[in-house]
Coordinates of C-alpha atoms (C1' of nucleotides) and ligand atoms in Angstrom, one line a residue:
Chain A
M1 CA -37.9 -1.9 -32.4
T2 CA -35.6 -3.7 -34.8
G3 CA -33.7 -6.2 -32.5
N4 CA -34.6 -8.8 -30.0
S5 CA -33.2 -6.9 -27.0
P6 CA -35.4 -6.1 -24.0
D7 CA -37.3 -2.9 -24.3
F8 CA -35.6 -0.7 -21.7
T9 CA -37.9 2.2 -22.8
V10 CA -40.7 0.4 -21.0
S11 CA -38.9 -0.4 -17.8
L12 CA -37.5 3.1 -17.5
R13 CA -40.9 4.6 -18.0
A14 CA -42.3 2.2 -15.4
A15 CA -39.7 3.5 -13.0
G16 CA -40.8 7.1 -13.7
L17 CA -37.7 7.9 -15.7
R18 CA -37.7 9.3 -19.2
P19 CA -36.0 6.8 -21.6
T20 CA -33.2 9.2 -22.7
R21 CA -30.4 8.0 -24.9
Q22 CA -28.0 8.0 -22.0
R23 CA -30.2 6.0 -19.7
V24 CA -31.1 3.5 -22.3
A25 CA -27.4 3.0 -23.1
L26 CA -26.6 2.5 -19.5
A27 CA -29.5 0.1 -19.0
R28 CA -28.3 -2.0 -21.9
V29 CA -24.8 -2.3 -20.5
L30 CA -26.2 -3.1 -17.0
F31 CA -29.1 -5.4 -17.8
E32 CA -28.3 -7.2 -21.0
G33 CA -26.5 -10.4 -20.1
G34 CA -26.1 -11.7 -16.6
H35 CA -25.9 -10.0 -13.2
R36 CA -23.2 -7.4 -12.8
H37 CA -21.4 -5.6 -10.1
V38 CA -20.1 -2.2 -11.3
T39 CA -18.7 1.0 -9.9
A40 CA -19.5 4.4 -11.4
E41 CA -16.0 4.5 -13.0
S42 CA -16.2 1.0 -14.4
L43 CA -19.6 1.6 -15.9
H44 CA -18.5 4.9 -17.4
A45 CA -15.6 3.1 -19.1
E46 CA -17.9 0.4 -20.4
V47 CA -20.5 2.8 -21.8
K48 CA -17.9 5.0 -23.4
A49 CA -16.6 1.9 -25.3
T50 CA -20.1 1.6 -27.0
R51 CA -19.3 5.0 -28.6
M52 CA -22.3 6.6 -26.9
P53 CA -21.0 9.6 -25.0
V54 CA -22.2 9.8 -21.4
S55 CA -20.7 12.0 -18.8
L56 CA -19.5 10.7 -15.5
A57 CA -22.1 13.0 -13.7
T58 CA -24.8 11.2 -15.6
V59 CA -23.5 7.8 -14.7
Y60 CA -23.6 8.8 -11.0
N61 CA -27.1 10.3 -11.4
T62 CA -28.4 7.3 -13.2
L63 CA -26.9 4.8 -10.8
N64 CA -28.6 6.6 -7.9
Q65 CA -31.9 6.9 -9.8
F66 CA -31.8 3.2 -10.7
R67 CA -31.0 2.3 -7.1
D68 CA -33.9 4.5 -5.8
A69 CA -36.2 2.9 -8.3
G70 CA -35.2 -0.6 -7.1
L71 CA -33.5 -1.6 -10.4
L72 CA -30.1 -1.7 -8.6
R73 CA -28.9 -2.3 -5.2
E74 CA -25.9 -0.6 -3.6
V75 CA -23.3 -2.8 -1.9
V76 CA -20.8 -1.4 0.6
V77 CA -17.7 -3.6 0.9
A78 CA -14.7 -1.3 0.9
P79 CA -14.1 2.2 2.1
G80 CA -14.3 5.0 -0.4
R81 CA -16.0 3.2 -3.3
S82 CA -19.6 2.1 -4.0
Y83 CA -20.5 -1.0 -5.9
F84 CA -23.9 -1.3 -7.7
D85 CA -25.4 -4.7 -8.1
T86 CA -27.9 -5.6 -10.9
N87 CA -29.0 -8.6 -8.8
T88 CA -31.7 -7.1 -6.5
G89 CA -32.9 -10.4 -5.1
H90 CA -31.9 -12.0 -1.8
H91 CA -28.3 -13.1 -2.0
H92 CA -24.9 -12.5 -0.4
H93 CA -21.3 -11.8 -1.5
F94 CA -17.8 -13.0 -1.7
F95 CA -15.5 -10.0 -1.7
V96 CA -12.0 -10.8 -3.0
E97 CA -10.1 -8.2 -1.0
T98 CA -6.9 -8.5 -3.0
D99 CA -8.4 -7.4 -6.3
G100 CA -11.7 -5.8 -5.5
E101 CA -13.9 -8.4 -7.1
L102 CA -17.4 -9.1 -5.9
H103 CA -19.2 -12.5 -6.5
D104 CA -22.8 -13.5 -5.7
F105 CA -23.9 -16.5 -3.8
P106 CA -27.5 -17.4 -3.3
S107 CA -28.9 -16.8 0.2
D108 CA -31.3 -19.8 0.1
E109 CA -28.4 -22.2 0.7
V110 CA -27.3 -20.2 3.7
T111 CA -29.0 -20.3 7.1
I112 CA -28.4 -17.7 9.7
A113 CA -29.7 -18.8 13.1
G114 CA -29.7 -17.1 16.4
L115 CA -29.6 -13.4 15.4
P116 CA -30.5 -11.3 18.3
A117 CA -33.5 -9.0 18.2
P118 CA -33.0 -5.6 16.7
P119 CA -32.3 -2.8 19.2
E120 CA -35.4 -1.1 20.8
G121 CA -37.4 1.0 18.4
T122 CA -35.8 -0.3 15.2
K123 CA -37.1 -2.6 12.5
L124 CA -35.0 -4.8 10.3
S125 CA -34.1 -3.5 7.0
R126 CA -31.7 -6.1 5.5
V127 CA -29.1 -8.6 6.6
D128 CA -25.8 -8.5 4.6
V129 CA -23.3 -11.3 4.7
I130 CA -19.9 -10.5 3.2
V131 CA -17.4 -13.3 3.0
R132 CA -14.0 -11.7 2.6
V133 CA -11.4 -13.8 0.9
R134 CA -7.9 -13.2 -0.4
R135 CA -5.8 -14.7 -3.2
Chain B
M1 CA 3.0 5.7 37.1
T2 CA 0.6 7.4 39.5
G3 CA -2.8 6.0 38.5
N4 CA -4.3 2.6 38.0
S5 CA -4.9 2.9 34.3
P6 CA -3.5 0.3 31.9
D7 CA 0.0 0.9 30.7
F8 CA -0.4 1.8 27.0
T9 CA 3.3 2.4 26.7
V10 CA 3.7 -1.3 26.9
S11 CA 1.1 -2.3 24.4
L12 CA 2.3 0.4 22.0
R13 CA 5.8 -0.8 22.2
A14 CA 4.6 -4.4 21.8
A15 CA 3.0 -3.3 18.5
G16 CA 6.2 -1.8 17.3
L17 CA 5.0 1.8 17.8
R18 CA 6.8 4.4 19.9
P19 CA 4.6 5.5 22.8
T20 CA 4.4 9.1 21.8
R21 CA 2.2 11.6 23.7
Q22 CA -0.3 11.6 20.9
R23 CA -0.6 7.8 20.5
V24 CA -0.9 7.3 24.3
A25 CA -3.7 10.0 24.4
L26 CA -5.5 8.3 21.6
A27 CA -5.1 4.8 23.1
R28 CA -6.5 6.1 26.4
V29 CA -9.6 7.4 24.7
L30 CA -10.0 4.2 22.6
F31 CA -9.2 1.5 25.1
E32 CA -10.1 2.8 28.6
G33 CA -13.6 1.7 29.2
G34 CA -15.7 -0.6 27.1
H35 CA -15.6 -1.3 23.4
R36 CA -16.0 1.6 21.0
H37 CA -16.8 2.3 17.4
V38 CA -15.3 5.6 16.3
T39 CA -14.7 7.6 13.1
A40 CA -11.5 9.7 12.6
E41 CA -13.6 12.8 13.1
S42 CA -15.3 11.6 16.3
L43 CA -12.1 10.4 17.8
H44 CA -10.4 13.7 16.9
A45 CA -13.2 15.6 18.7
E46 CA -12.9 13.4 21.8
V47 CA -9.1 13.6 22.1
K48 CA -9.2 17.4 21.7
A49 CA -11.6 17.5 24.6
T50 CA -8.8 16.0 26.8
R51 CA -6.8 19.2 26.1
M52 CA -4.1 17.1 24.5
P53 CA -3.6 18.7 21.0
V54 CA -3.5 16.0 18.3
S55 CA -3.8 16.9 14.6
L56 CA -6.4 15.2 12.4
A57 CA -3.6 13.8 10.3
T58 CA -2.2 12.0 13.3
V59 CA -5.6 10.6 14.2
Y60 CA -5.8 9.1 10.7
N61 CA -2.2 7.8 10.9
T62 CA -2.8 6.3 14.3
L63 CA -6.0 4.6 13.4
N64 CA -4.4 3.0 10.4
Q65 CA -1.4 2.0 12.4
F66 CA -3.5 0.5 15.2
R67 CA -5.5 -1.4 12.6
D68 CA -2.4 -2.7 11.0
A69 CA -1.1 -3.8 14.4
G70 CA -4.3 -5.6 15.1
L71 CA -5.4 -3.3 17.9
L72 CA -8.4 -2.1 15.9
R73 CA -10.6 -3.5 13.2
E74 CA -12.0 -1.5 10.4
V75 CA -15.7 -1.9 9.7
V76 CA -17.3 -0.8 6.4
V77 CA -21.0 -0.2 6.7
A78 CA -21.7 3.0 4.8
P79 CA -20.2 4.6 1.7
G80 CA -17.7 7.3 2.3
R81 CA -16.9 6.8 5.9
S82 CA -14.8 4.4 7.9
Y83 CA -15.6 3.1 11.4
F84 CA -12.9 1.7 13.6
D85 CA -13.8 -0.9 16.2
T86 CA -11.9 -1.5 19.4
N87 CA -13.5 -5.0 19.6
T88 CA -11.2 -7.2 17.6
G89 CA -12.8 -10.5 18.6
H90 CA -15.3 -12.4 16.6
H91 CA -18.6 -10.5 16.6
H92 CA -21.1 -8.9 14.2
H93 CA -22.9 -5.6 13.9
F94 CA -26.3 -3.9 14.0
F95 CA -26.1 -0.8 11.9
V96 CA -28.8 1.8 12.5
E97 CA -29.0 3.3 9.0
T98 CA -31.1 6.3 10.1
D99 CA -28.5 7.6 12.5
G100 CA -25.2 5.9 11.7
E101 CA -24.9 4.0 15.0
L102 CA -23.1 0.7 15.2
H103 CA -23.7 -1.9 17.9
D104 CA -22.0 -5.2 18.5
F105 CA -23.5 -8.5 18.9
P106 CA -21.6 -11.7 19.8
S107 CA -21.0 -14.1 17.0
D108 CA -21.2 -17.2 19.3
E109 CA -25.0 -17.0 19.5
V110 CA -25.2 -16.8 15.7
T111 CA -24.8 -19.8 13.4
I112 CA -24.1 -19.5 9.8
A113 CA -24.6 -22.7 7.9
G114 CA -24.3 -23.6 4.3
L115 CA -21.8 -21.0 3.2
P116 CA -20.4 -22.0 -0.2
A117 CA -16.7 -22.8 -0.6
P118 CA -14.6 -19.7 -1.4
P119 CA -13.8 -19.1 -5.1
E120 CA -10.9 -21.1 -6.6
G121 CA -7.5 -19.9 -5.4
T122 CA -8.8 -17.8 -2.5
K123 CA -8.7 -18.4 1.2
L124 CA -11.2 -17.1 3.7
S125 CA -10.3 -13.9 5.5
R126 CA -13.4 -13.0 7.5
V127 CA -17.2 -13.3 7.5
D128 CA -19.0 -10.1 8.2
V129 CA -22.6 -10.0 9.1
I130 CA -24.2 -6.6 9.1
V131 CA -27.8 -6.4 10.3
R132 CA -29.2 -3.1 8.9
V133 CA -32.1 -1.6 10.9
R134 CA -34.0 1.7 10.8
R135 CA -35.8 3.7 13.4
Chain C
dC1 C1' 23.7 12.1 30.1
dA2 C1' 25.3 13.7 25.3
dA3 C1' 24.6 13.4 20.3
dG4 C1' 23.2 11.2 16.3
dA5 C1' 19.9 8.3 14.1
dA6 C1' 15.4 6.9 13.6
dC7 C1' 10.9 7.9 14.0
dC8 C1' 6.8 10.9 14.6
dT9 C1' 3.7 15.0 14.2
dT10 C1' 1.8 18.6 11.7
dA11 C1' 0.0 22.4 8.5
dG12 C1' -1.3 22.7 4.4
dA13 C1' -1.6 21.0 -0.2
dA14 C1' -3.2 17.3 -2.9
dT15 C1' -6.1 13.5 -4.2
dC16 C1' -10.2 10.7 -4.8
dG17 C1' -14.9 9.6 -5.2
dT18 C1' -19.0 11.9 -5.4
dT19 C1' -22.4 15.7 -5.5
dC20 C1' -23.8 20.3 -6.9
dT21 C1' -24.6 24.4 -10.0
dA22 C1' -26.3 26.5 -13.8
dA23 C1' -26.7 26.7 -18.6
dG24 C1' -27.9 24.3 -22.7
dT25 C1' -30.6 20.3 -24.8
dA26 C1' -33.9 16.5 -25.2
dT27 C1' -38.3 14.6 -24.3
dT28 C1' -43.1 14.9 -23.5
dT29 C1' -47.6 17.1 -23.7
dG30 C1' -51.3 19.5 -25.7
Chain D
dC1 C1' -45.4 22.7 -33.3
dA2 C1' -44.9 25.4 -29.0
dA3 C1' -44.6 25.4 -24.2
dA4 C1' -43.6 22.8 -20.2
dT5 C1' -40.8 19.6 -18.0
dA6 C1' -37.1 16.8 -17.4
dC7 C1' -32.4 15.7 -18.4
dT8 C1' -27.3 16.1 -19.4
dT9 C1' -23.1 18.2 -18.7
dA10 C1' -18.7 20.9 -17.8
dG11 C1' -16.7 22.5 -14.2
dA12 C1' -16.7 23.9 -9.5
dA13 C1' -17.3 22.3 -5.0
dC14 C1' -17.2 18.9 -1.3
dG15 C1' -16.0 15.7 2.4
dA16 C1' -13.0 12.1 3.7
dT17 C1' -8.5 10.7 3.4
dT18 C1' -3.6 10.8 2.2
dC19 C1' 0.7 13.1 1.1
dT20 C1' 4.7 16.3 1.5
dA21 C1' 8.2 18.3 3.7
dA22 C1' 9.9 20.7 7.6
dG23 C1' 10.4 20.8 12.5
dG24 C1' 10.0 18.0 16.9
dT25 C1' 10.3 13.7 19.8
dT26 C1' 12.1 9.4 21.2
dC27 C1' 15.5 5.9 21.2
dT28 C1' 20.2 4.0 21.1
dT29 C1' 24.7 3.9 22.1
dG30 C1' 28.7 5.0 24.5
Ligands
MN1 MN1 -24.8 7.5 -3.4
MN2 MN1 -7.7 3.4 5.5
ZN3 ZN1 -24.6 -9.3 -5.9
ZN4 ZN1 -17.9 -4.0 16.8

DNA sequence: CAAGAACCTTAGAATCGTTCTAAGTATTTG
DNA sequence: CAAATACTTAGAACGATTCTAAGGTTCTTG
């Protein structure tokens, strides 16, 4: 290792994934710097700009594997397109409907009181709050 | 008029839509009886069962027109599929991830406190709360 | 109640985001 | 290093949705 960047080789192996060139390149784009919200297409465009060739199929495969490994979370805000979120902690979203932007806000400032009990025979998985706004 | 069913001709005209055979048939399936959550495919199957032939393209057109007219609301809970909701009032949803079911719960029992201000230059459109549960 | 204008429905093609297939390539293991 | 295993990829396939363009329905006006 020659730089000071996080060692994605380690976290990929820890997730049970071989640290291939493509996955390391994608991890760098995703996890270096602050939290991100990407689509497969936007991530593909970004990684191509680093001159590391990665196919769109691999971007899809990798996003799904990272999500399954808990490195990413999938956020559903608009029909027909998936967003992937590098922030896997508890938080909620502003969705700017007019331009498709997604912004985090912390869930610890928000209180949700009076939620009814889940339907018979089900257990809670997650509570998503999406605040839709427009410009 | 021979029955006691609501006059969908009137509400369609009020929405600026001609009360065609197809739209009236779809309105009956959607709005007679209690609130519904449908997909284009599920609604198409239901209306076909009434022996009134309606193409899938018309189901899509009509759902979009009803949504634009405020008769329906679109709910995004899962990637790759749109749900349409006949309940246009304030309320939130349970989504049973394991079988794709959507259930309402009233928003007046729920309190959401501490929401941050919308990003600069945006105004609030709607707050969606989706409680995801699994069997 | 014409008859034209406006609007609507539809089959089938097209599009879009995503997944699959299968053949070649990289990574790991011993 | 060789064999085993996992990965990447082009291109085909897919499922949901939208579009096109041609024929049918509904509305308006006299
Ligand atoms: Mn997926
Ligand atoms: Mn739509
Ligand atoms: Zn986020
Ligand atoms: Zn509802």
